[in-house]
PDB file of C-alpha atoms and ligand atoms in Angstrom:
ATOM      1  CA  MET U   1      20.556   1.182   1.760  1.00 91.00           C
ATOM      2  CA  GLN U   2      16.973   2.461   2.030  1.00 95.00           C
ATOM      3  CA  LYS U   3      14.701   0.267   4.100  1.00 98.00           C
ATOM      4  CA  LEU U   4      11.174   0.337   2.679  1.00 98.00           C
ATOM      5  CA  ILE U   5       8.096  -1.804   3.268  1.00 98.00           C
ATOM      6  CA  ILE U   6       4.950  -2.365   1.257  1.00 98.00           C
ATOM      7  CA  ILE U   7       1.918  -2.961   3.470  1.00 98.00           C
ATOM      8  CA  ASN U   8      -1.194  -4.302   1.773  1.00 98.00           C
ATOM      9  CA  GLY U   9      -4.625  -4.435   3.357  1.00 98.00           C
ATOM     10  CA  PRO U  10      -7.660  -6.678   2.958  1.00 98.00           C
ATOM     11  CA  ASN U  11      -8.325  -8.772  -0.135  1.00 97.00           C
ATOM     12  CA  LEU U  12      -5.047  -7.801  -1.774  1.00 97.00           C
ATOM     13  CA  ASN U  13      -3.817 -11.362  -1.122  1.00 96.00           C
ATOM     14  CA  LEU U  14      -6.232 -12.266  -3.942  1.00 94.00           C
ATOM     15  CA  LEU U  15      -4.490 -10.130  -6.557  1.00 94.00           C
ATOM     16  CA  GLY U  16      -4.370 -11.998  -9.841  1.00 89.00           C
ATOM     17  CA  LYS U  17      -7.706 -13.700  -9.099  1.00 89.00           C
ATOM     18  CA  ARG U  18      -9.768 -10.798  -7.799  1.00 87.00           C
ATOM     19  CA  GLU U  19     -11.676  -8.665 -10.337  1.00 88.00           C
ATOM     20  CA  PRO U  20      -8.825  -8.825 -12.880  1.00 89.00           C
ATOM     21  CA  ASN U  21     -10.566  -6.178 -15.008  1.00 87.00           C
ATOM     22  CA  ILE U  22      -9.827  -3.693 -12.191  1.00 89.00           C
ATOM     23  CA  TYR U  23      -6.763  -5.111 -10.453  1.00 87.00           C
ATOM     24  CA  GLY U  24      -4.975  -7.017 -13.246  1.00 86.00           C
ATOM     25  CA  SER U  25      -4.008 -10.665 -13.565  1.00 87.00           C
ATOM     26  CA  LEU U  26      -0.561 -10.609 -11.956  1.00 90.00           C
ATOM     27  CA  THR U  27      -0.228 -11.975  -8.417  1.00 92.00           C
ATOM     28  CA  PHE U  28       1.428  -9.653  -5.935  1.00 94.00           C
ATOM     29  CA  THR U  29       4.234 -12.174  -5.379  1.00 94.00           C
ATOM     30  CA  GLU U  30       5.061 -12.162  -9.109  1.00 94.00           C
ATOM     31  CA  PHE U  31       5.070  -8.374  -9.150  1.00 95.00           C
ATOM     32  CA  PHE U  32       7.072  -8.116  -5.908  1.00 97.00           C
ATOM     33  CA  ASP U  33       9.786 -10.496  -7.210  1.00 96.00           C
ATOM     34  CA  THR U  34      10.220  -8.354 -10.337  1.00 96.00           C
ATOM     35  CA  VAL U  35      10.427  -5.144  -8.315  1.00 97.00           C
ATOM     36  CA  LYS U  36      12.949  -6.645  -5.868  1.00 96.00           C
ATOM     37  CA  LYS U  37      15.206  -7.539  -8.818  1.00 96.00           C
ATOM     38  CA  LYS U  38      14.780  -4.102 -10.380  1.00 96.00           C
ATOM     39  CA  TYR U  39      15.792  -2.261  -7.200  1.00 96.00           C
ATOM     40  CA  PRO U  40      18.660  -4.325  -5.736  1.00 95.00           C
ATOM     41  CA  ASN U  41      19.816  -1.339  -3.694  1.00 94.00           C
ATOM     42  CA  VAL U  42      16.549  -1.081  -1.808  1.00 97.00           C
ATOM     43  CA  ASP U  43      15.901  -3.267   1.221  1.00 97.00           C
ATOM     44  CA  LEU U  44      12.254  -3.947   0.404  1.00 98.00           C
ATOM     45  CA  ASP U  45       9.890  -5.820   2.738  1.00 97.00           C
ATOM     46  CA  TYR U  46       6.319  -6.908   2.145  1.00 98.00           C
ATOM     47  CA  TYR U  47       3.450  -7.467   4.559  1.00 98.00           C
ATOM     48  CA  GLN U  48      -0.210  -8.219   3.903  1.00 98.00           C
ATOM     49  CA  SER U  49      -3.090  -8.636   6.326  1.00 98.00           C
ATOM     50  CA  ASN U  50      -6.853  -8.795   6.115  1.00 98.00           C
ATOM     51  CA  ILE U  51      -7.101  -7.684   9.745  1.00 98.00           C
ATOM     52  CA  GLU U  52      -7.266  -4.005  10.677  1.00 98.00           C
ATOM     53  CA  GLY U  53      -5.468  -4.344  14.032  1.00 98.00           C
ATOM     54  CA  GLU U  54      -2.632  -6.321  12.468  1.00 98.00           C
ATOM     55  CA  ILE U  55      -2.054  -3.528   9.963  1.00 98.00           C
ATOM     56  CA  ILE U  56      -1.949  -1.023  12.837  1.00 98.00           C
ATOM     57  CA  ASP U  57       0.507  -3.247  14.752  1.00 98.00           C
ATOM     58  CA  LYS U  58       2.740  -3.475  11.669  1.00 98.00           C
ATOM     59  CA  LEU U  59       2.672   0.319  11.211  1.00 98.00           C
ATOM     60  CA  HIS U  60       3.793   0.686  14.853  1.00 98.00           C
ATOM     61  CA  GLU U  61       6.518  -1.930  14.392  1.00 98.00           C
ATOM     62  CA  VAL U  62       8.108  -0.406  11.282  1.00 98.00           C
ATOM     63  CA  GLY U  63       7.085   3.218  11.816  1.00 98.00           C
ATOM     64  CA  PHE U  64      10.120   4.260  13.850  1.00 98.00           C
ATOM     65  CA  GLY U  65      12.877   2.382  11.999  1.00 97.00           C
ATOM     66  CA  HIS U  66      12.127   2.042   8.306  1.00 98.00           C
ATOM     67  CA  ASP U  67      12.870   4.880   5.854  1.00 98.00           C
ATOM     68  CA  GLY U  68       9.523   4.628   4.102  1.00 98.00           C
ATOM     69  CA  ILE U  69       6.183   2.844   4.112  1.00 98.00           C
ATOM     70  CA  ILE U  70       4.110   2.209   0.996  1.00 98.00           C
ATOM     71  CA  LEU U  71       0.594   1.584   2.231  1.00 98.00           C
ATOM     72  CA  ASN U  72      -2.364   0.253   0.321  1.00 98.00           C
ATOM     73  CA  ALA U  73      -4.890  -0.059   3.127  1.00 98.00           C
ATOM     74  CA  ALA U  74      -7.454  -1.199   0.520  1.00 98.00           C
ATOM     75  CA  ALA U  75     -11.032  -0.988   1.834  1.00 98.00           C
ATOM     76  CA  TYR U  76      -9.799   0.182   5.276  1.00 98.00           C
ATOM     77  CA  THR U  77      -8.586   3.351   3.558  1.00 98.00           C
ATOM     78  CA  HIS U  78     -12.191   4.479   3.407  1.00 98.00           C
ATOM     79  CA  THR U  79     -13.310   3.340   6.871  1.00 98.00           C
ATOM     80  CA  SER U  80     -10.453   3.114   9.359  1.00 98.00           C
ATOM     81  CA  VAL U  81      -9.911   6.017  11.732  1.00 98.00           C
ATOM     82  CA  GLY U  82      -7.498   3.671  13.544  1.00 98.00           C
ATOM     83  CA  ILE U  83      -5.216   3.207  10.541  1.00 98.00           C
ATOM     84  CA  GLY U  84      -5.377   6.953   9.831  1.00 98.00           C
ATOM     85  CA  ASP U  85      -4.363   7.682  13.435  1.00 98.00           C
ATOM     86  CA  ALA U  86      -1.521   5.149  13.246  1.00 98.00           C
ATOM     87  CA  VAL U  87      -0.153   6.824  10.107  1.00 98.00           C
ATOM     88  CA  LYS U  88      -0.231  10.110  12.015  1.00 98.00           C
ATOM     89  CA  ALA U  89       1.390   8.608  15.127  1.00 98.00           C
ATOM     90  CA  ILE U  90       4.495   7.128  13.498  1.00 98.00           C
ATOM     91  CA  GLU U  91       7.651   8.890  12.297  1.00 98.00           C
ATOM     92  CA  THR U  92       8.328   7.046   9.047  1.00 98.00           C
ATOM     93  CA  PRO U  93       6.776   8.776   6.025  1.00 98.00           C
ATOM     94  CA  VAL U  94       3.896   6.918   4.391  1.00 98.00           C
ATOM     95  CA  VAL U  95       3.026   7.026   0.706  1.00 98.00           C
ATOM     96  CA  GLU U  96      -0.551   5.913   0.088  1.00 98.00           C
ATOM     97  CA  VAL U  97      -1.061   3.702  -2.936  1.00 98.00           C
ATOM     98  CA  HIS U  98      -4.060   2.382  -4.829  1.00 98.00           C
ATOM     99  CA  ILE U  99      -4.029   0.160  -7.871  1.00 97.00           C
ATOM    100  CA  SER U 100      -7.247   1.604  -9.252  1.00 97.00           C
ATOM    101  CA  ASN U 101      -8.255   5.233  -9.620  1.00 98.00           C
ATOM    102  CA  THR U 102     -10.498   5.363  -6.588  1.00 98.00           C
ATOM    103  CA  PHE U 103     -11.893   8.732  -7.705  1.00 98.00           C
ATOM    104  CA  SER U 104     -13.325   7.232 -10.874  1.00 97.00           C
ATOM    105  CA  ARG U 105     -15.177   4.594  -8.834  1.00 97.00           C
ATOM    106  CA  GLU U 106     -17.985   4.622  -6.250  1.00 97.00           C
ATOM    107  CA  GLU U 107     -18.390   7.703  -4.066  1.00 97.00           C
ATOM    108  CA  PHE U 108     -17.465   5.812  -0.858  1.00 97.00           C
ATOM    109  CA  ARG U 109     -13.969   5.212  -2.307  1.00 97.00           C
ATOM    110  CA  HIS U 110     -13.359   8.970  -2.582  1.00 98.00           C
ATOM    111  CA  GLN U 111     -12.871   9.290   1.172  1.00 98.00           C
ATOM    112  CA  SER U 112      -9.465   8.369   2.653  1.00 98.00           C
ATOM    113  CA  TYR U 113      -8.435   8.360   6.319  1.00 98.00           C
ATOM    114  CA  VAL U 114      -4.817   7.816   5.211  1.00 98.00           C
ATOM    115  CA  SER U 115      -4.341  10.733   2.796  1.00 98.00           C
ATOM    116  CA  PRO U 116      -4.359  13.615   5.328  1.00 98.00           C
ATOM    117  CA  ASN U 117      -1.307  12.123   7.045  1.00 96.00           C
ATOM    118  CA  ALA U 118       0.460  10.655   4.022  1.00 98.00           C
ATOM    119  CA  ARG U 119       3.499  12.234   2.385  1.00 98.00           C
ATOM    120  CA  GLY U 120       1.821  11.662  -0.964  1.00 98.00           C
ATOM    121  CA  VAL U 121      -0.670   9.527  -2.822  1.00 98.00           C
ATOM    122  CA  VAL U 122      -0.198   7.445  -5.993  1.00 98.00           C
ATOM    123  CA  LEU U 123      -3.276   5.893  -7.536  1.00 98.00           C
ATOM    124  CA  GLY U 124      -4.709   4.594 -10.738  1.00 97.00           C
ATOM    125  CA  PHE U 125      -1.571   3.228 -12.411  1.00 97.00           C
ATOM    126  CA  GLY U 126      -2.226  -0.441 -11.699  1.00 96.00           C
ATOM    127  CA  LEU U 127       0.592  -2.250  -9.895  1.00 96.00           C
ATOM    128  CA  GLN U 128       2.924   0.413 -11.267  1.00 97.00           C
ATOM    129  CA  SER U 129       1.499   2.702  -8.554  1.00 98.00           C
ATOM    130  CA  TYR U 130       3.671   0.761  -6.064  1.00 98.00           C
ATOM    131  CA  GLU U 131       6.771   1.252  -8.177  1.00 98.00           C
ATOM    132  CA  LEU U 132       6.155   4.992  -8.491  1.00 98.00           C
ATOM    133  CA  ALA U 133       5.815   5.131  -4.707  1.00 98.00           C
ATOM    134  CA  ILE U 134       9.153   3.322  -4.296  1.00 98.00           C
ATOM    135  CA  GLN U 135      10.776   5.787  -6.691  1.00 97.00           C
ATOM    136  CA  SER U 136       9.467   8.682  -4.600  1.00 98.00           C
ATOM    137  CA  PHE U 137      11.735   7.519  -1.768  1.00 97.00           C
ATOM    138  CA  LEU U 138      14.885   7.192  -3.906  1.00 95.00           C
TER     139      LEU U 138
HETATM  140  C1  LIG R 201      -7.812  -0.353  -3.629  1.00 91.53           C
HETATM  141  C2  LIG R 201      -9.074   0.509  -3.794  1.00 91.53           C
HETATM  142  C3  LIG R 201     -10.029   0.276  -2.643  1.00 91.53           C
HETATM  143  O1  LIG R 201     -11.188   1.081  -2.793  1.00 91.53           O
HETATM  144  C4  LIG R 201     -10.459  -1.179  -2.594  1.00 91.53           C
HETATM  145  O2  LIG R 201     -11.280  -1.406  -1.481  1.00 91.53           O
HETATM  146  C5  LIG R 201      -9.313  -2.125  -2.623  1.00 91.53           C
HETATM  147  C6  LIG R 201      -8.159  -1.826  -3.467  1.00 91.53           C
HETATM  148  C7  LIG R 201      -6.879  -0.231  -4.849  1.00 91.53           C
HETATM  149  O3  LIG R 201      -5.720  -0.578  -4.701  1.00 91.53           O
HETATM  150  O4  LIG R 201      -7.306   0.189  -5.932  1.00 91.53           O
HETATM  151  O5  LIG R 201      -9.358  -3.196  -2.040  1.00 91.53           O
HETATM  152  O6  LIG R 201      -7.107   0.101  -2.495  1.00 91.53           O
END
C-alpha cells in the first residue's frame, strides 16, 4: 500500500470560507473524506500548518519513510527558501500542488521555491489538483 501525505500551508485551513471565487466552497475535510473513500488502497495522511517551521519539521518527519508527498505550501511557496531546501534535503518525492493557476494571478505568485526540487507540479484545477497529484504516484 502506497503511503502518501498531503501537506497544506498557511490559510488553507480556511478552505470553503476563504475567497470561494478562487478556492471553491468545499472545506478541505469534506474533500479529503471523499478522496480517502475513492482511493481505499492508498494510505493517505493529511497535515496542515500556518507555521513555516512546522511545515519544515513535517517534511523532515515524513521525507524518509513515505512514498510520496503532495505539498501545497500556499503563500510560503513564493517566499520560503527554508521549505525549498527541505524539499531538496529529503528522499521522498514531492509533487507541488496549487488550487489556483498561480501563473494567471499576481506576478509574485509566479515564483516558486518548491518547483525546482519537486518531481512535478499540478496547478489550476481546483481541489482536483490534489487528486491528479495522488494519481501521479499510483
Ligand atoms: C495557493 C496559491 C498561493 O499563491 C496562495 O498564497 C495560496 C494558495 C493555491 O493553492 O492556489 O494560499 O497555493
